[in-house]
Coordinates of C-alpha atoms and ligand atoms in Angstrom, one line a residue:
M297 CA 176.8 36.8 -59.6
T298 CA 175.0 33.6 -58.7
L299 CA 173.6 34.1 -55.2
L300 CA 171.7 30.9 -54.9
S301 CA 171.2 27.9 -57.1
V302 CA 169.2 24.8 -56.9
A303 CA 171.4 22.9 -59.2
E304 CA 169.7 19.6 -60.0
A305 CA 166.1 18.7 -60.3
G306 CA 165.4 16.9 -57.1
E307 CA 167.7 18.7 -54.7
L308 CA 166.5 19.9 -51.3
V309 CA 168.1 23.1 -50.2
S310 CA 167.3 25.4 -47.3
L311 CA 167.4 29.2 -47.1
L312 CA 168.0 30.1 -43.4
G313 CA 167.9 33.5 -41.8
R314 CA 166.6 35.1 -38.6
N315 CA 163.5 37.2 -38.3
G316 CA 163.4 39.9 -40.9
A317 CA 166.5 38.7 -42.8
G318 CA 164.6 38.9 -46.1
K319 CA 163.6 35.3 -46.6
T320 CA 160.0 35.9 -47.7
T321 CA 161.1 38.8 -49.9
T322 CA 163.6 36.4 -51.6
L323 CA 160.9 33.8 -52.2
R324 CA 158.5 36.4 -53.5
A325 CA 161.2 37.6 -55.9
I326 CA 161.7 34.1 -57.1
A327 CA 158.0 33.6 -57.6
G328 CA 157.8 36.8 -59.6
A329 CA 155.7 38.5 -56.9
A330 CA 158.3 41.1 -55.8
E331 CA 160.7 43.2 -57.6
P332 CA 163.8 41.2 -58.5
Q333 CA 166.2 44.1 -58.0
V334 CA 165.6 43.9 -54.2
I335 CA 167.6 40.7 -54.3
G336 CA 170.1 41.5 -57.1
G337 CA 172.5 38.9 -58.5
S338 CA 171.1 35.7 -59.8
I339 CA 169.0 32.8 -58.5
R340 CA 169.1 29.7 -60.7
F341 CA 167.2 26.5 -60.9
D342 CA 168.4 23.8 -63.2
G343 CA 170.3 26.4 -65.3
D344 CA 167.3 28.8 -65.6
E345 CA 167.4 32.3 -64.2
L346 CA 164.5 32.8 -61.8
L347 CA 164.8 36.4 -60.9
G348 CA 162.9 38.8 -63.2
T349 CA 160.7 36.1 -64.6
P350 CA 157.0 37.2 -64.6
P351 CA 154.6 35.2 -62.4
Y352 CA 152.8 33.6 -65.3
E353 CA 156.0 32.1 -66.6
I354 CA 157.1 30.9 -63.2
A355 CA 154.2 28.4 -63.2
G356 CA 155.0 27.3 -66.7
R357 CA 158.5 26.5 -65.5
G358 CA 157.0 24.2 -62.9
I359 CA 157.5 26.2 -59.8
S360 CA 154.9 26.1 -56.9
F361 CA 155.0 28.5 -53.9
V362 CA 153.6 27.6 -50.5
P363 CA 153.4 31.0 -48.7
E364 CA 153.9 31.7 -45.0
D365 CA 150.2 32.2 -44.3
R366 CA 149.4 28.8 -45.9
R367 CA 146.7 30.5 -47.9
C368 CA 143.9 27.8 -48.1
F369 CA 140.4 29.0 -48.8
P370 CA 138.8 28.8 -45.3
R371 CA 135.2 28.2 -46.4
L372 CA 136.1 25.5 -48.9
S373 CA 136.6 21.8 -48.2
V374 CA 139.9 19.9 -48.6
V375 CA 138.7 18.5 -51.9
E376 CA 137.5 21.9 -53.2
N377 CA 140.8 23.5 -52.2
V378 CA 142.8 20.9 -54.1
R379 CA 140.4 21.1 -57.1
L380 CA 140.9 24.8 -57.4
A381 CA 144.6 24.4 -57.5
I382 CA 144.2 21.7 -60.1
N383 CA 141.9 24.0 -62.2
H384 CA 144.5 26.8 -62.1
A385 CA 147.4 24.6 -63.2
E386 CA 148.7 24.0 -66.7
D387 CA 149.6 20.3 -66.3
P388 CA 148.1 19.2 -63.0
K389 CA 148.2 15.9 -61.1
D390 CA 144.8 14.4 -60.6
L391 CA 142.9 14.7 -57.4
E392 CA 143.2 11.1 -56.2
T393 CA 146.9 11.1 -56.8
V394 CA 147.3 14.2 -54.7
L395 CA 145.1 12.9 -51.9
D396 CA 146.7 9.5 -51.8
F397 CA 149.9 11.2 -50.8
F398 CA 148.2 12.7 -47.7
P399 CA 146.3 10.0 -45.7
E400 CA 145.3 12.6 -43.1
L401 CA 143.6 14.7 -45.7
S402 CA 142.0 11.8 -47.4
E403 CA 140.2 11.1 -44.1
M404 CA 138.7 14.6 -44.0
R405 CA 137.8 15.3 -47.6
E406 CA 134.7 17.4 -46.9
K407 CA 136.2 19.3 -43.9
H408 CA 136.5 23.1 -44.3
A409 CA 139.9 24.5 -44.1
R410 CA 138.9 26.9 -41.4
N411 CA 138.0 24.0 -39.1
M412 CA 141.3 22.3 -39.6
S413 CA 144.4 22.5 -37.3
G414 CA 147.5 24.5 -38.3
G415 CA 149.3 21.3 -39.2
E416 CA 146.4 20.1 -41.3
Q417 CA 146.2 23.4 -43.1
Q418 CA 149.9 23.3 -43.8
M419 CA 149.4 19.8 -45.4
L420 CA 146.6 21.2 -47.5
A421 CA 148.7 24.1 -48.6
I422 CA 151.4 21.6 -49.6
A423 CA 148.8 19.4 -51.3
R424 CA 147.6 22.4 -53.3
A425 CA 151.2 23.1 -54.4
L426 CA 151.8 19.5 -55.3
A427 CA 148.6 19.4 -57.4
A428 CA 150.3 21.8 -59.9
N429 CA 152.8 19.0 -60.6
P430 CA 155.9 21.2 -60.0
R431 CA 159.6 20.6 -60.6
L432 CA 160.5 23.0 -57.8
M433 CA 158.5 23.7 -54.6
L434 CA 159.2 26.9 -52.6
L435 CA 158.1 26.6 -49.0
D436 CA 158.0 29.6 -46.6
E437 CA 158.5 28.5 -43.0
P438 CA 156.2 25.4 -43.2
F439 CA 156.9 24.4 -39.5
E440 CA 156.1 27.7 -37.9
G441 CA 153.8 27.5 -35.0
L442 CA 153.3 23.7 -35.2
A443 CA 153.6 21.1 -32.5
P444 CA 156.8 19.0 -32.6
Y445 CA 155.0 15.8 -33.8
I446 CA 153.4 17.7 -36.7
V447 CA 156.8 19.2 -37.5
R448 CA 158.2 15.7 -37.8
R449 CA 155.3 14.6 -40.0
I450 CA 155.7 17.6 -42.3
E451 CA 159.4 17.0 -42.5
D452 CA 158.6 13.4 -43.7
I453 CA 156.1 14.7 -46.2
I454 CA 158.7 17.2 -47.6
A455 CA 161.4 14.5 -47.8
E456 CA 159.0 12.1 -49.6
I457 CA 158.0 14.8 -52.1
N458 CA 161.7 15.4 -52.8
E459 CA 162.8 11.8 -52.9
E460 CA 159.9 9.8 -54.3
Q461 CA 158.6 12.4 -56.7
D462 CA 161.9 13.9 -57.6
I463 CA 160.7 17.4 -56.9
A464 CA 163.4 20.0 -56.0
V465 CA 162.6 21.9 -52.8
L466 CA 163.7 25.3 -51.6
L467 CA 162.8 25.4 -47.9
V468 CA 162.9 28.8 -46.1
E469 CA 163.3 28.4 -42.4
Q470 CA 164.3 29.9 -39.1
N471 CA 164.0 26.5 -37.5
V472 CA 167.6 25.3 -38.0
A473 CA 167.0 21.8 -36.5
A474 CA 164.2 21.1 -39.0
A475 CA 166.3 22.4 -41.9
L476 CA 169.2 20.3 -40.8
A477 CA 166.9 17.3 -40.6
V478 CA 165.7 17.5 -44.2
A479 CA 167.9 19.7 -46.4
G480 CA 171.3 18.6 -47.8
R481 CA 172.6 22.1 -48.5
H482 CA 171.9 25.5 -46.9
Y483 CA 172.1 29.1 -47.6
V484 CA 172.2 31.7 -44.9
L485 CA 170.5 35.0 -45.6
D486 CA 171.5 38.2 -43.6
E487 CA 170.1 41.6 -44.3
G488 CA 168.8 40.7 -47.7
R489 CA 172.0 39.0 -49.0
I490 CA 173.3 35.5 -49.0
A491 CA 176.1 35.6 -46.4
E492 CA 177.0 31.9 -46.3
S493 CA 176.5 28.7 -48.2
A494 CA 177.1 25.5 -46.1
S495 CA 176.7 21.8 -46.1
T496 CA 174.6 20.1 -43.4
E497 CA 177.8 19.0 -41.7
R498 CA 179.3 22.4 -41.6
L499 CA 176.1 24.1 -40.4
R500 CA 175.9 21.5 -37.6
E501 CA 179.5 22.0 -36.5
D502 CA 180.1 25.7 -37.1
E503 CA 178.6 27.2 -34.0
E504 CA 180.1 30.6 -34.5
M505 CA 178.4 30.9 -37.9
R506 CA 175.1 29.8 -36.5
Q507 CA 175.3 32.2 -33.6
R508 CA 176.3 35.1 -35.9
Y509 CA 173.5 34.7 -38.4
L510 CA 170.9 32.6 -36.8
G511 CA 171.3 33.2 -33.1
V512 CA 171.2 29.5 -32.2
Ligands
ATP96 N1 167.1 42.7 -50.2 C1 166.4 43.6 -49.5 N2 166.6 44.9 -49.6 C2 165.9 45.8 -48.9 N3 164.9 45.5 -48.0 C3 164.6 44.2 -47.9 C4 165.3 43.2 -48.6 N4 164.9 42.0 -48.3 C5 163.9 42.2 -47.3 N5 163.8 43.5 -47.1 C6 162.8 44.2 -46.2 O1 163.1 43.6 -44.9 C7 161.8 43.3 -44.2 C8 161.8 41.9 -43.8 O2 161.8 41.1 -44.9 P1 161.1 39.6 -45.0 O3 159.7 39.7 -44.6 O4 161.4 39.2 -46.4 O5 162.0 38.8 -44.0 P2 161.8 37.4 -43.4 O6 163.1 36.8 -43.3 O7 160.8 36.6 -44.2 O8 161.1 37.6 -42.0 P3 160.2 36.7 -41.0 O9 161.2 35.8 -40.4 O10 159.6 37.6 -40.1 O11 159.3 35.9 -41.9 C9 160.7 43.7 -45.2 O12 160.3 45.0 -44.8 C10 161.4 43.8 -46.5 O13 160.8 44.7 -47.4
MG97 MG1 159.1 35.6 -43.8

């Protein structure tokens, strides 16, 4: 049974669910970092099965994962953080191409990640994922804990990555408004399983569904 599919390269899909619904576990299973059987069924990207693929093959398939904790190296600078991602990738973008995409980061090339704001660190985490030159980017709650104006900036960055670079995005969120603003299609996760699949229009209009699964 296909639970979730990101059909075309370049699609932007959200995976919504309240606290503890199993969003991170699902992403970790896709990234090969958790047991696939916790999810069951099938998760497909561009026709390929993602569940059960070992982590080293995930990168080869062009999938980058931006985890919940943003995982930048705190004692390394912006440039050093991006360089490390480049060094670990099979077919990376070059440093200047990545930094050109993030004017804010270009202006703080030597700043250490630990001295950066949450929003700047989130940009750096996305920059690191972009450096790997992915076809699909997995983002785990990128807006969490960020001020509204940074949320809007990161929404724009994600939309640009999707539209201008033709990279598919699977965005995990509890922030329904942000997911509605950027994603075209949505899956709703409840107790570890996909309970609903909805267009942006339906998610916006179906208050009963939003209340039941998302509490908003
Ligand atoms: N399919 C599943 N079967 C059994 N347990 C699961 C499943 N998915 C998640 N869990 C368990 O549920 C708990 C919450 O999962 P997870 O952290 O993935 O949720 P989340 O939606 O990312 O939560 P948060 O909103 O806090 O980030 C974890 O203890 C996890 O092991
Ligand atoms: Mg989570």
